[in-house]
Short mmCIF file of C-alpha atoms in Angstrom, two decimals:
data_model
loop_
_atom_site.label_atom_id
_atom_site.label_comp_id
_atom_site.label_asym_id
_atom_site.label_seq_id
_atom_site.Cartn_x
_atom_site.Cartn_y
_atom_site.Cartn_z
CA MET A 1 78.36 -74.65 -146.13
CA GLU A 2 76.87 -72.54 -149.43
CA ALA A 3 74.13 -73.60 -152.21
CA GLU A 4 75.35 -75.43 -155.93
CA GLY A 5 75.61 -72.64 -158.68
CA VAL A 6 75.93 -69.11 -156.72
CA PRO A 7 77.93 -68.38 -153.48
CA GLY A 8 76.28 -66.91 -150.97
CA GLU A 9 72.84 -67.76 -152.27
CA GLN A 10 71.10 -70.61 -150.85
CA PRO A 11 72.14 -73.46 -148.16
CA GLN A 12 72.85 -77.05 -149.44
CA LEU A 13 70.11 -78.25 -146.83
CA PHE A 14 67.72 -76.87 -149.40
CA ALA A 15 68.83 -78.29 -152.89
CA LEU A 16 66.30 -81.08 -152.14
CA GLN A 17 63.21 -78.97 -151.39
CA ARG A 18 63.93 -76.99 -154.79
CA ARG A 19 64.40 -79.82 -156.93
CA GLU A 20 60.92 -81.21 -155.38
CA ARG A 21 59.09 -78.03 -156.05
CA LEU A 22 60.79 -78.11 -159.72
CA MET A 23 59.41 -81.72 -160.35
CA GLU A 24 55.82 -80.44 -159.04
CA ARG A 25 55.53 -77.88 -161.23
CA LEU A 26 56.63 -80.20 -163.93
CA ARG A 27 53.96 -82.84 -162.92
CA LEU A 28 51.22 -80.02 -162.79
CA HIS A 29 52.38 -77.96 -165.90
CA GLY A 30 53.73 -80.33 -168.45
CA ALA A 31 56.81 -78.00 -168.72
CA LEU A 32 58.40 -74.84 -166.95
CA ARG A 33 60.79 -71.80 -167.59
CA VAL A 34 64.11 -70.87 -165.93
CA ARG A 35 63.37 -67.67 -165.39
CA ASP A 36 59.74 -68.22 -164.10
CA LEU A 37 60.92 -70.88 -161.39
CA ALA A 38 64.06 -68.51 -160.28
CA GLU A 39 61.63 -65.57 -159.67
CA GLU A 40 59.49 -67.95 -157.69
CA LEU A 41 62.10 -69.70 -155.57
CA ASP A 42 64.43 -66.21 -154.99
CA VAL A 43 67.40 -67.78 -156.67
CA SER A 44 69.64 -67.37 -159.48
CA GLU A 45 68.79 -68.66 -162.94
CA LEU A 46 72.05 -70.56 -162.82
CA THR A 47 71.16 -72.28 -159.67
CA ILE A 48 67.74 -73.35 -161.54
CA ARG A 49 69.67 -74.47 -164.28
CA ARG A 50 72.01 -76.80 -162.33
CA ASP A 51 69.00 -78.33 -160.90
CA ILE A 52 67.43 -78.76 -164.08
CA ALA A 53 70.82 -80.73 -165.22
CA ALA A 54 71.47 -82.64 -162.07
CA LEU A 55 67.48 -84.05 -162.67
CA ALA A 56 68.06 -84.58 -166.16
CA GLU A 57 70.76 -86.76 -165.84
CA ARG A 58 68.97 -89.14 -163.45
CA GLY A 59 66.02 -89.08 -166.49
CA LEU A 60 63.62 -87.35 -164.49
CA LEU A 61 63.01 -84.67 -167.08
CA THR A 62 64.16 -83.41 -170.36
CA ARG A 63 66.25 -80.01 -170.73
CA VAL A 64 65.05 -77.55 -173.29
CA HIS A 65 66.16 -74.00 -174.47
CA GLY A 66 64.87 -71.78 -171.27
CA GLY A 67 63.57 -74.60 -169.14
CA ALA A 68 62.56 -78.28 -168.78
CA THR A 69 59.65 -80.64 -169.86
CA LEU A 70 58.21 -83.79 -168.55
CA PRO A 71 60.32 -86.81 -170.60
CA SER A 72 59.19 -87.80 -173.96
CA SER A 73 60.00 -90.40 -176.43
CA LEU A 74 61.76 -87.38 -178.42
CA GLY A 75 64.29 -86.47 -175.49
CA GLN A 76 68.14 -87.80 -176.16
CA GLU A 77 68.81 -87.99 -172.28
CA PRO A 78 71.57 -90.64 -172.04
CA VAL A 79 69.83 -92.37 -169.19
CA PRO A 80 66.66 -94.25 -170.16
CA VAL A 81 63.23 -92.48 -169.15
CA ARG A 82 61.07 -94.68 -167.25
CA ARG A 83 57.37 -93.94 -169.14
CA ARG A 84 54.15 -95.31 -168.60
CA ARG A 85 53.41 -97.98 -170.56
CA PRO A 86 51.84 -97.27 -174.21
CA SER A 87 48.59 -98.21 -175.01
CA ALA A 88 47.79 -102.03 -176.36
CA THR A 89 46.42 -99.86 -179.77
CA ALA A 90 48.67 -97.11 -180.86
CA PHE A 91 46.28 -94.45 -181.06
CA THR A 92 46.14 -91.24 -183.13
CA ILE A 93 44.56 -88.27 -182.02
CA GLY A 94 43.89 -85.09 -184.21
CA MET A 95 44.00 -81.70 -182.83
CA VAL A 96 42.78 -78.48 -184.34
CA VAL A 97 43.49 -74.95 -182.90
CA PRO A 98 42.65 -71.89 -183.86
CA SER A 99 46.06 -70.34 -183.86
CA LEU A 100 49.43 -71.44 -183.81
CA ASP A 101 51.15 -68.56 -181.94
CA PHE A 102 50.06 -66.63 -178.58
CA TYR A 103 48.93 -68.87 -175.93
CA TRP A 104 48.05 -72.04 -177.82
CA PRO A 105 51.71 -73.22 -178.59
CA HIS A 106 51.80 -73.81 -174.70
CA ILE A 107 48.71 -76.19 -174.68
CA VAL A 108 50.25 -78.12 -177.80
CA SER A 109 53.09 -78.53 -175.84
CA GLY A 110 51.20 -80.29 -173.19
CA VAL A 111 49.54 -82.06 -175.60
CA ARG A 112 52.47 -83.27 -177.38
CA ASN A 113 54.16 -84.38 -174.07
CA ALA A 114 51.38 -86.36 -172.76
CA ALA A 115 51.09 -88.02 -175.93
CA ALA A 116 54.41 -88.80 -176.15
CA ALA A 117 53.96 -90.44 -172.19
CA HIS A 118 51.37 -92.42 -173.59
CA GLY A 119 52.04 -93.80 -176.76
CA VAL A 120 49.73 -91.78 -178.63
CA ASN A 121 50.66 -90.04 -182.15
CA VAL A 122 49.19 -86.55 -182.54
CA GLN A 123 47.94 -84.77 -186.05
CA LEU A 124 48.08 -80.97 -185.68
CA ARG A 125 46.03 -78.66 -187.57
CA GLY A 126 45.63 -74.95 -187.48
CA SER A 127 42.73 -73.08 -188.09
CA SER A 128 41.34 -69.70 -187.39
CA TYR A 129 38.77 -68.26 -185.50
CA ASP A 130 36.27 -69.19 -188.26
CA GLN A 131 33.74 -71.61 -187.92
CA ALA A 132 33.92 -72.55 -192.15
CA GLU A 133 37.68 -73.02 -191.83
CA ASP A 134 37.36 -75.10 -188.28
CA ARG A 135 34.78 -77.76 -190.46
CA ARG A 136 37.53 -77.77 -193.28
CA GLN A 137 39.91 -78.93 -191.03
CA ILE A 138 38.06 -81.31 -188.96
CA VAL A 139 36.60 -82.67 -192.15
CA ARG A 140 40.28 -83.37 -193.38
CA LEU A 141 41.36 -85.23 -190.36
CA THR A 142 38.04 -87.47 -189.93
CA GLU A 143 38.16 -88.32 -193.65
CA SER A 144 41.62 -89.38 -193.62
CA GLY A 145 40.65 -92.53 -191.49
CA GLN A 146 43.98 -92.16 -189.43
CA VAL A 147 42.59 -90.56 -185.86
CA GLN A 148 40.41 -92.25 -183.12
CA GLY A 149 39.75 -89.05 -181.51
CA LEU A 150 39.74 -85.30 -181.86
CA LEU A 151 40.82 -82.43 -179.51
CA LEU A 152 39.04 -79.51 -181.00
CA ALA A 153 39.33 -75.55 -179.61
CA PRO A 154 36.42 -74.35 -182.49
CA ASN A 155 34.60 -71.23 -182.78
CA LEU A 156 31.28 -71.46 -180.51
CA GLU A 157 30.55 -67.64 -180.80
CA GLY A 158 27.89 -66.18 -182.85
CA PRO A 159 24.53 -67.29 -184.38
CA GLY A 160 26.03 -70.55 -185.91
CA ARG A 161 26.90 -71.63 -182.16
CA ARG A 162 24.29 -74.02 -181.93
CA GLU A 163 24.39 -75.74 -185.20
CA MET A 164 28.27 -75.95 -184.81
CA ILE A 165 27.62 -77.67 -181.41
CA ASP A 166 25.32 -80.41 -183.17
CA TRP A 167 27.60 -80.81 -185.88
CA ILE A 168 30.48 -81.83 -183.77
CA GLY A 169 28.26 -83.92 -181.62
CA GLN A 170 27.62 -86.10 -184.92
CA LEU A 171 31.28 -86.92 -185.70
CA PRO A 172 32.43 -90.35 -186.32
CA VAL A 173 35.10 -90.12 -183.45
CA PRO A 174 34.92 -89.14 -179.74
CA VAL A 175 35.87 -85.28 -179.20
CA ILE A 176 36.84 -83.27 -176.36
CA LEU A 177 36.55 -79.73 -176.67
CA VAL A 178 39.89 -77.64 -175.65
CA GLU A 179 39.42 -74.14 -173.88
CA ARG A 180 35.78 -74.35 -174.94
CA GLN A 181 32.77 -75.54 -173.36
CA THR A 182 28.98 -76.22 -174.57
CA PRO A 183 25.66 -75.78 -172.64
CA GLN A 184 25.28 -78.04 -169.48
CA TRP A 185 22.95 -79.82 -171.75
CA THR A 186 23.27 -80.65 -175.32
CA PRO A 187 20.49 -82.79 -177.03
CA THR A 188 23.21 -84.76 -179.34
CA PRO A 189 23.67 -88.46 -179.30
CA HIS A 190 26.81 -88.51 -176.90
CA GLN A 191 27.04 -85.51 -174.04
CA LEU A 192 30.47 -83.71 -175.27
CA GLU A 193 33.51 -83.75 -173.27
CA TRP A 194 35.42 -80.59 -172.72
CA VAL A 195 38.45 -79.25 -170.50
CA ARG A 196 39.50 -75.82 -170.14
CA SER A 197 40.76 -73.08 -167.50
CA ASP A 198 38.80 -71.70 -165.09
CA HIS A 199 38.96 -68.08 -166.06
CA ALA A 200 36.34 -66.91 -164.10
CA VAL A 201 38.03 -68.13 -160.78
CA GLY A 202 41.42 -66.39 -162.56
CA LEU A 203 39.84 -63.27 -162.74
CA GLU A 204 38.51 -63.68 -158.98
CA MET A 205 42.29 -64.06 -158.10
CA ALA A 206 43.25 -60.54 -159.55
CA VAL A 207 40.12 -58.82 -158.06
CA ARG A 208 40.98 -60.25 -154.52
CA HIS A 209 44.49 -59.65 -154.87
CA LEU A 210 43.95 -56.17 -155.60
CA HIS A 211 41.59 -55.81 -152.60
CA ALA A 212 44.14 -57.06 -150.47
CA GLN A 213 46.49 -54.55 -151.43
CA GLY A 214 43.68 -51.93 -150.18
CA HIS A 215 42.13 -51.08 -153.52
CA ARG A 216 38.09 -50.56 -153.55
CA ARG A 217 37.86 -48.90 -156.80
CA ILE A 218 38.71 -51.33 -159.45
CA GLY A 219 38.34 -51.33 -163.05
CA LEU A 220 38.18 -54.20 -165.62
CA VAL A 221 39.23 -54.04 -169.69
CA LEU A 222 38.18 -56.83 -171.47
CA SER A 223 39.66 -57.63 -175.11
CA LYS A 224 36.91 -57.57 -177.88
CA GLY A 225 36.19 -60.57 -179.64
CA SER A 226 37.64 -63.46 -177.33
CA PRO A 227 35.94 -66.54 -176.14
CA THR A 228 37.90 -65.88 -172.83
CA SER A 229 36.35 -62.56 -171.92
CA ALA A 230 32.68 -64.07 -171.10
CA HIS A 231 33.99 -66.34 -168.50
CA LEU A 232 36.05 -63.36 -167.12
CA ALA A 233 33.10 -61.01 -166.82
CA VAL A 234 31.42 -63.65 -165.20
CA GLY A 235 34.33 -63.67 -162.20
CA TRP A 236 34.44 -60.25 -161.87
CA HIS A 237 30.80 -59.66 -161.08
CA HIS A 238 31.04 -62.54 -158.58
CA ALA A 239 34.22 -61.45 -157.23
CA CYS A 240 32.94 -57.95 -156.71
CA ALA A 241 29.66 -59.10 -155.33
CA GLU A 242 31.40 -61.02 -152.56
CA LEU A 243 34.02 -58.21 -151.58
CA GLY A 244 30.97 -55.49 -151.62
CA LEU A 245 33.03 -53.58 -154.60
CA SER A 246 31.19 -51.85 -157.35
CA ASP A 247 31.52 -53.69 -160.82
CA ALA A 248 30.31 -51.00 -163.20
CA PHE A 249 33.77 -50.42 -164.01
CA LEU A 250 33.98 -52.70 -167.26
CA ARG A 251 35.06 -51.60 -170.86
CA ARG A 252 34.81 -54.22 -173.47
CA GLU A 253 37.94 -52.45 -175.52
CA SER A 254 40.53 -54.27 -178.06
CA VAL A 255 43.67 -51.83 -177.23
CA ALA A 256 46.68 -53.73 -178.35
CA LEU A 257 49.61 -51.77 -180.14
CA ASP A 258 48.12 -52.86 -183.71
CA VAL A 259 44.50 -52.16 -183.16
CA PRO A 260 43.64 -48.99 -185.22
CA GLY A 261 42.49 -45.92 -182.94
CA HIS A 262 44.29 -47.73 -179.87
CA ARG A 263 45.71 -44.53 -178.05
CA ARG A 264 42.36 -42.72 -178.73
CA ILE A 265 40.53 -45.65 -177.09
CA ILE A 266 43.09 -45.81 -174.10
CA ALA A 267 42.24 -41.81 -173.48
CA GLY A 268 38.86 -42.60 -173.06
CA ILE A 269 39.61 -45.34 -170.15
CA LEU A 270 41.93 -42.95 -168.69
CA ASP A 271 39.44 -40.26 -168.47
CA ASP A 272 36.83 -42.75 -167.26
CA CYS A 273 39.16 -44.02 -164.59
CA ARG A 274 39.71 -40.45 -163.40
CA GLY A 275 36.24 -39.89 -163.62
CA SER A 276 35.18 -42.86 -161.48
CA ARG A 277 38.30 -42.64 -158.99
CA ILE A 278 39.58 -45.75 -160.06
CA THR A 279 42.84 -47.19 -158.16
CA ALA A 280 43.50 -50.18 -159.92
CA LEU A 281 42.88 -51.79 -163.45
CA ILE A 282 42.55 -55.66 -164.57
CA VAL A 283 43.48 -56.13 -168.49
CA HIS A 284 42.76 -58.81 -170.59
CA SER A 285 45.19 -59.58 -172.28
CA ASP A 286 49.00 -58.99 -172.39
CA PRO A 287 49.64 -56.81 -175.34
CA ASP A 288 46.62 -54.78 -174.11
CA ALA A 289 47.78 -54.13 -170.65
CA ILE A 290 51.32 -53.13 -172.25
CA SER A 291 49.66 -50.82 -174.49
CA ILE A 292 47.75 -49.24 -171.52
CA VAL A 293 50.95 -48.85 -169.70
CA GLN A 294 53.10 -47.37 -172.55
CA TYR A 295 50.32 -44.85 -172.94
CA PHE A 296 49.62 -44.14 -169.36
CA ALA A 297 53.49 -43.55 -169.08
CA GLU A 298 53.60 -40.81 -171.71
CA GLN A 299 50.81 -39.21 -170.05
CA GLY A 300 52.83 -39.19 -166.33
CA VAL A 301 50.40 -41.72 -165.14
CA ARG A 302 53.13 -44.24 -163.10
CA ILE A 303 52.21 -47.96 -162.64
CA PRO A 304 51.98 -48.99 -159.72
CA ASP A 305 51.82 -45.32 -157.74
CA HIS A 306 49.13 -43.94 -159.75
CA MET A 307 47.78 -47.25 -161.00
CA ALA A 308 47.93 -50.35 -159.87
CA LEU A 309 47.61 -53.08 -163.05
CA VAL A 310 47.14 -56.86 -163.50
CA SER A 311 46.75 -58.58 -166.88
CA TYR A 312 45.26 -61.88 -167.75
CA ASP A 313 47.18 -64.39 -169.81
CA ASP A 314 51.10 -64.11 -168.77
CA GLU A 315 52.18 -64.48 -172.17
CA VAL A 316 54.68 -61.34 -172.26
CA ALA A 317 53.24 -59.56 -169.22
CA HIS A 318 57.00 -59.82 -167.83
CA LEU A 319 58.56 -58.38 -170.70
CA ALA A 320 56.49 -54.82 -169.54
CA ASP A 321 58.41 -51.75 -167.47
CA PRO A 322 57.16 -52.25 -164.98
CA ALA A 323 56.89 -56.18 -164.97
CA ILE A 324 52.94 -56.61 -165.02
CA THR A 325 51.36 -58.97 -162.30
CA SER A 326 49.44 -61.46 -164.34
CA VAL A 327 47.18 -64.32 -164.07
CA ARG A 328 48.49 -67.49 -165.96
CA PRO A 329 46.27 -70.15 -167.01
CA SER A 330 47.71 -73.69 -166.73
CA LYS A 331 47.68 -73.85 -170.37
CA ALA A 332 50.28 -77.22 -170.62
CA MET A 333 48.14 -78.91 -167.86
CA VAL A 334 44.95 -78.00 -169.85
CA GLY A 335 46.61 -79.79 -172.95
CA ARG A 336 47.95 -82.88 -170.55
CA THR A 337 44.20 -83.11 -169.26
CA ALA A 338 42.83 -83.45 -172.54
CA VAL A 339 45.25 -85.95 -173.91
CA GLU A 340 44.52 -87.95 -170.86
CA MET A 341 40.71 -87.90 -171.14
CA MET A 342 40.99 -88.96 -174.55
CA VAL A 343 43.29 -91.90 -173.71
CA ALA A 344 40.65 -93.41 -171.19
CA ARG A 345 37.53 -92.65 -173.43
CA LEU A 346 39.35 -94.17 -176.18
CA GLN A 347 40.39 -97.34 -173.68
CA GLU A 348 37.28 -97.71 -171.76
CA GLY A 349 34.47 -96.51 -174.77
CA ARG A 350 30.58 -95.54 -174.13
CA ARG A 351 30.88 -97.07 -170.67
CA ARG A 352 33.33 -94.32 -169.14
CA PRO A 353 31.05 -91.41 -167.74
CA THR A 354 31.47 -87.96 -169.43
CA GLN A 355 33.66 -86.21 -168.10
CA ARG A 356 34.33 -82.17 -168.03
CA SER A 357 37.26 -80.66 -166.40
CA LEU A 358 38.37 -77.17 -164.61
CA ILE A 359 42.04 -75.89 -164.49
CA LEU A 360 42.46 -73.55 -162.04
CA PRO A 361 44.84 -70.54 -163.44
CA GLU A 362 47.72 -69.12 -160.88
CA LEU A 363 48.62 -65.37 -159.85
CA VAL A 364 52.01 -64.29 -160.90
CA ILE A 365 52.55 -61.20 -158.51
CA ARG A 366 55.15 -58.44 -159.92
CA SER A 367 55.44 -54.87 -159.35
CA SER A 368 52.83 -53.73 -161.29
CA SER A 369 50.35 -54.25 -158.69
CA LEU A 370 52.69 -53.84 -155.34
CA PRO A 371 52.11 -50.61 -153.16
CA PRO A 372 54.31 -47.48 -153.98
CA ARG A 373 57.46 -47.54 -151.38
CA ALA A 374 56.55 -44.25 -150.11
CA GLU A 375 52.90 -44.39 -149.99
CA PRO A 376 51.34 -41.82 -147.37
CA PRO A 377 49.42 -42.62 -144.29
CA GLY A 378 45.98 -43.43 -145.05
CA GLY A 379 46.54 -45.99 -148.10
CA TYR A 380 45.27 -45.92 -151.25
CA GLY A 381 44.10 -42.22 -151.83
CA ARG A 382 45.71 -41.24 -155.18
CA HIS A 383 46.35 -38.66 -157.48
CA LEU A 384 46.04 -39.04 -161.16
CA PRO A 385 48.06 -36.86 -163.14
CA GLY A 386 45.50 -34.34 -164.76
CA ASP A 387 43.02 -34.91 -162.13
CA ALA A 388 42.27 -32.29 -159.26
CA ARG A 389 40.68 -35.36 -157.42
CA GLY A 390 42.27 -37.45 -155.28
CA LEU A 391 41.33 -41.18 -155.58
CA THR A 392 39.66 -42.87 -152.50
#
């Protein structure tokens, strides 16, 4: 008997398991994309769309363009959705994020889905990576008198970090930091709570994946100015120490296509790779990785034949040629967890212990990090074009 959807693709026997996997992903991330799940389960996108349609008819999820989300009060499904009973008090939570594009929309989506499930309202404010603007937006929310809690992603970099943390600690409503964290001890009236992706472990996933593919000389390129970079550096040094690898090749450069002089910077990275006999690179973030792939291709450096590549973020890594293996932070889950922590805080008050949560990313393996089809005996002894030395 053939599967639902595409003849010859998958036995009917596996339809239930497939849908259980789909719901498991939804519960974990709050949302999913048809393309990603089809790739993961090695079935067609049509099959996944039909699975989603069948589950939507039962009220178990909400269909959206390109994927599905957990049910929300905004859904228009014909079958009533069974939801968690709203809080006795209809809370309103304010949220300030540094950007309304790239990375943050997935977190905001997780927040909105979880808020709908809890009967909570969300007031969203966009800021920038600037402490003065962060304060302006936070003050707007608190002075309105309409919010009972705040989810914040402020700029905690630079010389004003200590003052910003102290100021946030004095705000009149509970605060949960999102994709940010404070030092282990902060002398504020109440220890600040936070939830963020465990980027250090995510970077270690990338290193261990490349190590398992046979690479022993790996490099890391970190984007300048990103709060994520510090965590990635921690994971880099830890993973290299655990595996007995050199951690010397660490470059802090932004090389996305819109960065002035990016070609010159990438040329320097390529020269350094040749000099250090690097066979694999980890690049933060996706736009930087795509920029490197394009420049390397111009220079005759083929991915993954001459250089394996892993990016960090998985926003647009699948659009590259070849598609880039990437570490994907569970952004929707970060947003969902932040809401659940805030609702618990508002319901239980000060008697609730301070909570801090780390959410593990996942590794999405694509062709950019897999061995070349015709790898010669002896493994990863590679030769970068323009260099007379083999990379061992």
